[in-house]
Amino acid sequence: MTGSYPNTRLRRTRSTTWSRALHRETQLTSADLIWPLFVTDGEGVEEPIASLPGVSRWSVDGVVARAREAVELGIPVVALFPNTQADKRSDDGAEAHNPDNLMCQAIRAIKQACGDDLGVLTDVALDPYTSHGQDGLIDDGGYVVNDETVAVLVDQALNQAEAGADIVAPSDMMDGRVHAIRMALEMGGHHNVQIMSYAAKYASAFYGPFRDAVGSGGLLKGDKKSYQMDPANGDEAMREIEFDIAEGADSVMVKPGLAYLDIIYRARQAFDVPIFAYQVSGEYALIEAGAAVGVGDRDALMMEKLLAFKRAGCAGILTYHAPVAARLLNG
Ligand code: PBG
């Protein structure tokens, strides 16, 4: 006990605007936000994504315009995801390491336009490139094979680094991939390319709109439970995070976000490494849908949730609300 009534009245410091500002424990700024962007083929193309209201796929020129917008808004990083054309998807996802794929075109164009004013984060996983929608290579039974997949992910990560990616973010959940990617980056002279690993990524029901956005949803048969984590497990998440740090991750991610705040908090207590949350597509869509049916004010719902990630211990948040939130935060 630190006090008793009426010596202590906790409402005193809450009673005015200035006092609430003075005592606010958590700050959210536009520099905490990472903006995920979907890239598609063509020029001057914008394709709205029905299940993600307010979010579109853009051709490379449009993605560059969004990147310039990010810089203006004080958003430090954009995360890129490609919607690969159907005829470029294959069983082995070989398009992932084509030096002229959509991702690489977008990376080069953004780095040329924005330079060091903006970080480019790229997703390392095969699902936008495979004809079966899984994140890795599959055997005859449809099982995603680990070590063979890691070898391809290494090629993919190197391909992105060579195009100019600043942060590679393996989202595939294969064992040992962070170590393999770190070694390859070092050997390739990419000493300053960061790895933000999707360390604790759950087999979640909240990824649906994302799979629509990258065009893998209709292709995916079965689920991803043999590599993504069981939502029932927390101790295992600590082991995943510990491994990825030991293997050479500069920062780690917990995904999805709000349903896993306990994991973020536990990781914050256990490890001295920057932790990021991915507020995923389904979470974003639920806020938009809730606001649309009158649950509450969209901006207020959005800000309360983003703030929760910072309070739980996050260094930053990947969120489709990044530009809207940044605009509000910048006044
Ligand atoms: C691909 C990947 C996924 C997301 C990010 N990278 C989907 C999945 O694992 O099926 C989900 C992001 C979101 O839902 O916003 N490996």
Coordinates of C-alpha atoms and ligand atoms in Angstrom, one line a residue:
M1 CA 0.0 0.0 0.0
T2 CA 1.4 3.4 -0.9
G3 CA -1.4 5.5 0.5
S4 CA -4.8 5.7 1.9
Y5 CA -7.9 7.8 1.3
P6 CA -8.1 10.8 1.6
N7 CA -4.3 11.4 1.8
T8 CA -4.3 9.7 -1.6
R9 CA -7.0 10.5 -4.1
L10 CA -6.0 8.9 -7.4
R11 CA -8.5 11.2 -9.2
R12 CA -6.5 14.3 -8.3
T13 CA -4.0 13.8 -11.1
R14 CA -6.8 12.9 -13.5
S15 CA -8.9 16.0 -12.9
T16 CA -7.6 18.3 -15.7
T17 CA -6.3 18.1 -19.3
W18 CA -2.9 19.4 -18.4
S19 CA -2.5 17.0 -15.5
R20 CA -3.5 14.0 -17.5
A21 CA -0.9 15.0 -20.1
L22 CA 1.7 15.4 -17.4
H23 CA 1.0 12.0 -15.9
R24 CA 0.6 10.0 -19.1
E25 CA 2.9 7.0 -18.9
T26 CA 2.8 5.9 -22.5
Q27 CA 3.4 7.9 -25.6
L28 CA 2.4 6.9 -29.1
T29 CA 3.9 8.8 -32.1
S30 CA 4.0 8.3 -35.8
A31 CA 7.6 7.0 -35.4
D32 CA 6.2 3.9 -33.7
L33 CA 4.3 2.9 -36.8
I34 CA 5.2 0.5 -39.7
W35 CA 2.9 0.8 -42.7
P36 CA 2.2 -2.5 -44.7
L37 CA 1.7 -1.9 -48.4
F38 CA 0.5 -4.3 -51.1
V39 CA 2.1 -4.2 -54.5
T40 CA 0.5 -5.2 -57.7
D41 CA 1.5 -5.3 -61.4
G42 CA 1.0 -2.5 -63.9
E43 CA 1.1 1.3 -63.9
G44 CA -1.3 3.7 -62.3
V45 CA -3.2 0.8 -60.8
E46 CA -5.1 1.0 -57.6
E47 CA -7.2 -2.0 -56.6
P48 CA -9.2 -1.6 -53.4
I49 CA -9.4 -4.8 -51.2
A50 CA -13.0 -5.5 -50.3
S51 CA -12.2 -7.3 -47.1
L52 CA -9.8 -4.5 -46.0
P53 CA -11.9 -1.3 -46.4
G54 CA -9.6 1.7 -47.0
V55 CA -6.6 -0.4 -48.1
S56 CA -5.6 -0.9 -51.7
R57 CA -3.0 -2.7 -53.8
W58 CA -0.9 -0.3 -55.7
S59 CA 1.3 -0.7 -58.7
V60 CA 5.0 0.3 -58.1
D61 CA 4.4 4.0 -58.9
G62 CA 1.5 4.1 -56.4
V63 CA 3.6 2.4 -53.8
V64 CA 6.3 5.0 -54.3
A65 CA 3.7 7.7 -53.7
R66 CA 2.6 6.0 -50.5
A67 CA 6.3 5.8 -49.4
R68 CA 6.7 9.5 -49.9
E69 CA 3.5 10.0 -47.9
A70 CA 5.0 7.9 -45.1
V71 CA 8.1 10.1 -45.0
E72 CA 5.9 13.2 -44.8
L73 CA 3.9 11.7 -42.0
G74 CA 7.0 10.7 -40.0
I75 CA 6.4 6.9 -40.4
P76 CA 9.9 5.4 -40.4
V77 CA 9.2 2.1 -42.2
V78 CA 7.0 0.6 -44.9
A79 CA 6.5 -3.2 -45.1
L80 CA 6.0 -4.7 -48.6
F81 CA 3.8 -7.6 -49.7
P82 CA 3.4 -8.6 -53.4
N83 CA 0.3 -9.8 -55.2
T84 CA 2.1 -12.1 -57.6
Q85 CA 0.4 -12.7 -61.0
A86 CA -1.1 -16.2 -61.2
D87 CA 1.1 -17.3 -64.1
K88 CA 4.2 -16.5 -62.0
R89 CA 3.1 -18.7 -59.1
S90 CA 4.5 -22.2 -59.0
D91 CA 4.9 -25.3 -56.7
D92 CA 8.4 -24.2 -55.7
G93 CA 7.7 -20.4 -55.5
A94 CA 10.8 -19.7 -57.6
E95 CA 9.5 -16.2 -58.4
A96 CA 10.5 -15.3 -54.8
H97 CA 14.2 -15.2 -55.8
N98 CA 13.7 -13.6 -59.3
P99 CA 15.8 -10.4 -59.0
D100 CA 13.2 -8.6 -61.1
N101 CA 10.1 -9.7 -59.2
L102 CA 7.5 -7.2 -58.1
M103 CA 9.0 -6.9 -54.6
C104 CA 12.5 -6.1 -56.0
Q105 CA 11.0 -3.5 -58.4
A106 CA 9.2 -1.9 -55.5
I107 CA 12.2 -1.9 -53.2
R108 CA 14.4 -0.3 -55.8
A109 CA 11.9 2.3 -56.7
I110 CA 11.2 3.3 -53.1
K111 CA 14.9 3.4 -52.1
Q112 CA 15.6 5.6 -55.2
A113 CA 12.8 8.0 -54.2
C114 CA 13.2 8.1 -50.4
G115 CA 16.8 6.9 -49.6
D116 CA 17.6 6.8 -46.0
D117 CA 14.5 8.8 -45.0
L118 CA 12.5 5.6 -45.1
G119 CA 13.2 2.0 -44.1
V120 CA 11.9 -0.8 -46.3
L121 CA 10.9 -4.0 -44.6
T122 CA 10.3 -7.1 -46.7
D123 CA 8.4 -10.3 -45.9
V124 CA 10.4 -13.5 -46.3
A125 CA 8.0 -16.5 -46.9
L126 CA 6.9 -18.2 -50.1
D127 CA 3.1 -17.9 -49.8
P128 CA 2.7 -15.0 -52.3
Y129 CA 4.6 -17.1 -54.9
T130 CA 3.4 -20.7 -54.5
S131 CA 0.6 -22.2 -56.4
H132 CA -0.6 -23.9 -53.2
G133 CA -0.5 -20.9 -50.9
Q134 CA 1.7 -22.5 -48.2
D135 CA 4.7 -20.5 -46.9
G136 CA 7.2 -23.2 -47.9
L137 CA 7.9 -26.2 -50.2
I138 CA 5.6 -29.2 -49.7
D139 CA 6.1 -32.9 -50.0
D140 CA 3.7 -35.4 -51.7
G141 CA 1.5 -35.4 -48.6
G142 CA 1.3 -31.6 -48.5
Y143 CA 3.6 -31.3 -45.5
V144 CA 5.7 -28.2 -45.5
V145 CA 9.3 -29.4 -45.4
N146 CA 11.6 -27.4 -43.2
D147 CA 15.3 -27.5 -44.3
E148 CA 14.6 -27.4 -48.1
T149 CA 12.3 -24.4 -47.5
V150 CA 15.0 -22.6 -45.4
A151 CA 17.4 -22.9 -48.4
V152 CA 14.9 -21.1 -50.6
L153 CA 14.1 -18.5 -48.0
V154 CA 17.9 -17.7 -47.8
D155 CA 17.8 -17.0 -51.6
Q156 CA 14.7 -14.9 -51.2
A157 CA 16.2 -12.8 -48.4
L158 CA 19.4 -12.3 -50.3
N159 CA 17.5 -11.3 -53.4
Q160 CA 15.6 -8.6 -51.3
A161 CA 18.8 -7.4 -49.6
E162 CA 20.5 -7.0 -53.0
A163 CA 17.5 -4.9 -54.2
G164 CA 18.0 -2.6 -51.2
A165 CA 15.8 -4.0 -48.4
D166 CA 16.7 -2.5 -45.0
I167 CA 15.0 -5.1 -42.9
V168 CA 14.2 -8.7 -43.9
A169 CA 11.3 -10.2 -41.9
P170 CA 10.9 -14.0 -42.1
S171 CA 7.3 -14.8 -41.5
D172 CA 7.4 -18.4 -42.4
M173 CA 8.1 -20.0 -39.0
M174 CA 10.6 -22.6 -40.3
D175 CA 13.1 -23.8 -37.7
G176 CA 16.6 -22.4 -38.1
R177 CA 15.9 -19.8 -40.8
V178 CA 17.1 -16.8 -38.9
H179 CA 20.5 -18.3 -38.4
A180 CA 20.7 -19.3 -42.1
I181 CA 19.6 -15.9 -43.3
R182 CA 22.0 -14.1 -40.9
M183 CA 25.0 -16.2 -42.2
A184 CA 24.1 -15.5 -45.8
L185 CA 23.7 -11.8 -45.2
E186 CA 27.1 -11.6 -43.5
M187 CA 28.8 -13.6 -46.2
G188 CA 27.1 -11.4 -48.9
G189 CA 28.4 -8.3 -47.3
H190 CA 25.0 -7.1 -46.1
H191 CA 26.2 -6.4 -42.5
N192 CA 23.7 -3.7 -41.8
V193 CA 20.6 -5.4 -43.1
Q194 CA 18.4 -6.1 -40.1
I195 CA 16.4 -9.2 -39.4
M196 CA 13.0 -8.6 -37.7
S197 CA 11.8 -12.1 -37.2
Y198 CA 8.2 -13.1 -36.9
A199 CA 9.2 -15.0 -33.8
A200 CA 5.9 -15.8 -32.2
K201 CA 3.5 -16.1 -35.1
Y202 CA 0.3 -18.0 -34.4
A203 CA -1.9 -20.1 -36.7
S204 CA -4.6 -17.4 -36.5
A205 CA -8.1 -16.9 -37.9
F206 CA -7.3 -13.2 -38.3
Y207 CA -5.3 -13.4 -41.5
G208 CA -8.2 -13.8 -43.9
P209 CA -8.2 -10.3 -45.5
F210 CA -4.4 -10.4 -46.0
R211 CA -4.7 -13.7 -47.9
D212 CA -7.2 -11.9 -50.2
A213 CA -4.8 -9.0 -50.6
V214 CA -1.9 -11.2 -51.8
G215 CA -4.1 -13.6 -53.7
S216 CA -3.2 -16.7 -51.7
G217 CA -6.4 -17.2 -49.9
G218 CA -8.3 -19.0 -52.7
L219 CA -5.2 -21.2 -53.3
L220 CA -4.6 -22.4 -49.8
K221 CA -5.7 -25.9 -49.0
G222 CA -5.7 -26.9 -45.4
D223 CA -4.1 -24.8 -42.8
K224 CA -0.7 -23.7 -41.5
K225 CA -0.8 -25.4 -38.1
S226 CA 2.2 -27.6 -38.7
Y227 CA 4.4 -24.5 -38.6
Q228 CA 2.6 -21.5 -37.1
M229 CA 2.0 -21.7 -33.4
D230 CA -0.9 -23.0 -31.4
P231 CA -2.9 -20.1 -30.0
A232 CA -3.0 -22.0 -26.7
N233 CA 0.7 -21.7 -26.1
G234 CA 2.7 -19.0 -24.3
D235 CA 5.8 -20.7 -22.9
E236 CA 6.6 -22.0 -26.4
A237 CA 6.5 -18.4 -27.7
M238 CA 9.3 -17.5 -25.2
R239 CA 11.3 -20.4 -26.6
E240 CA 10.7 -19.2 -30.2
I241 CA 11.8 -15.7 -29.3
E242 CA 14.9 -16.9 -27.4
F243 CA 16.0 -19.0 -30.4
D244 CA 15.5 -16.2 -32.9
I245 CA 17.5 -13.8 -30.8
A246 CA 20.3 -16.3 -30.4
E247 CA 20.2 -17.0 -34.2
G248 CA 20.8 -13.3 -35.0
A249 CA 17.5 -11.4 -35.1
D250 CA 17.8 -7.7 -34.4
S251 CA 14.2 -7.4 -33.3
V252 CA 11.3 -9.8 -32.9
M253 CA 7.6 -9.7 -33.7
V254 CA 4.5 -11.1 -32.1
K255 CA 1.6 -11.7 -34.4
P256 CA -1.4 -11.2 -34.3
G257 CA -1.5 -8.3 -31.9
L258 CA -4.3 -7.7 -29.5
A259 CA -5.2 -11.3 -28.7
Y260 CA -1.6 -11.9 -27.8
L261 CA -0.8 -8.9 -25.5
D262 CA 0.2 -11.3 -22.8
I263 CA 2.9 -12.7 -25.1
I264 CA 4.2 -9.2 -25.8
Y265 CA 4.3 -8.4 -22.1
R266 CA 6.0 -11.6 -21.1
A267 CA 8.6 -11.1 -23.9
R268 CA 9.2 -7.5 -22.7
Q269 CA 10.0 -8.8 -19.2
A270 CA 12.1 -11.7 -20.4
F271 CA 14.2 -10.2 -23.2
D272 CA 16.1 -7.0 -23.8
V273 CA 15.3 -6.9 -27.5
P274 CA 12.9 -4.6 -29.4
I275 CA 9.5 -6.2 -29.7
F276 CA 7.0 -5.3 -32.5
A277 CA 3.4 -6.3 -32.8
Y278 CA 1.6 -7.0 -36.1
Q279 CA -1.9 -5.8 -35.8
V280 CA -3.1 -8.0 -38.6
S281 CA -5.6 -7.6 -41.3
G282 CA -8.5 -9.2 -39.5
E283 CA -7.9 -7.0 -36.5
Y284 CA -8.0 -3.9 -38.7
A285 CA -11.1 -5.1 -40.5
L286 CA -12.9 -5.7 -37.2
I287 CA -12.3 -2.1 -36.1
E288 CA -13.5 -0.7 -39.4
A289 CA -16.6 -3.0 -39.3
G290 CA -17.3 -2.1 -35.7
A291 CA -17.2 1.6 -36.4
A292 CA -19.4 1.1 -39.5
V293 CA -22.2 -0.4 -37.4
G294 CA -21.9 2.2 -34.7
V295 CA -19.9 0.4 -32.0
G296 CA -17.9 3.6 -31.5
D297 CA -15.8 6.3 -33.1
R298 CA -13.3 4.7 -35.5
D299 CA -10.4 7.0 -34.5
A300 CA -11.0 6.5 -30.8
L301 CA -11.2 2.7 -31.2
M302 CA -8.1 2.7 -33.3
M303 CA -6.0 4.8 -31.0
E304 CA -6.9 2.9 -27.9
K305 CA -5.8 -0.4 -29.4
L306 CA -2.6 1.1 -30.8
L307 CA -1.7 2.6 -27.4
A308 CA -2.3 -0.8 -25.8
F309 CA 0.6 -2.3 -27.8
K310 CA 3.0 0.5 -26.5
R311 CA 1.7 0.0 -22.9
A312 CA 2.4 -3.7 -23.1
G313 CA 6.0 -3.0 -24.1
C314 CA 6.2 -2.8 -27.9
A315 CA 8.8 -0.7 -29.6
G316 CA 6.5 -0.3 -32.6
I317 CA 3.4 -1.6 -34.4
L318 CA 2.8 -2.8 -37.9
T319 CA -0.7 -1.6 -38.7
Y320 CA -2.9 -0.8 -41.7
H321 CA -4.1 2.2 -39.7
A322 CA -0.6 3.7 -39.9
P323 CA -1.3 6.7 -42.2
V324 CA -4.7 7.5 -40.5
A325 CA -3.2 7.2 -37.1
A326 CA -0.1 9.2 -38.0
R327 CA -2.2 12.0 -39.4
L328 CA -4.2 12.2 -36.1
L329 CA -1.0 12.0 -34.0
N330 CA 0.6 14.8 -35.9
G331 CA -2.5 16.9 -35.4
Ligands
PBG1 C1 2.8 -14.7 -44.9 C2 2.1 -13.6 -44.0 C3 0.8 -13.6 -43.5 C4 0.7 -12.4 -42.9 C5 1.9 -11.7 -43.0 N1 2.8 -12.5 -43.7 C6 -0.3 -14.6 -43.7 C7 -0.2 -15.9 -43.3 O1 0.7 -16.3 -42.5 O2 -1.0 -16.7 -43.7 C8 -0.6 -11.9 -42.3 C9 -0.7 -10.4 -42.1 C10 -2.1 -10.0 -41.9 O3 -3.1 -10.7 -41.7 O4 -2.3 -8.7 -41.9 N2 3.6 -15.5 -44.4

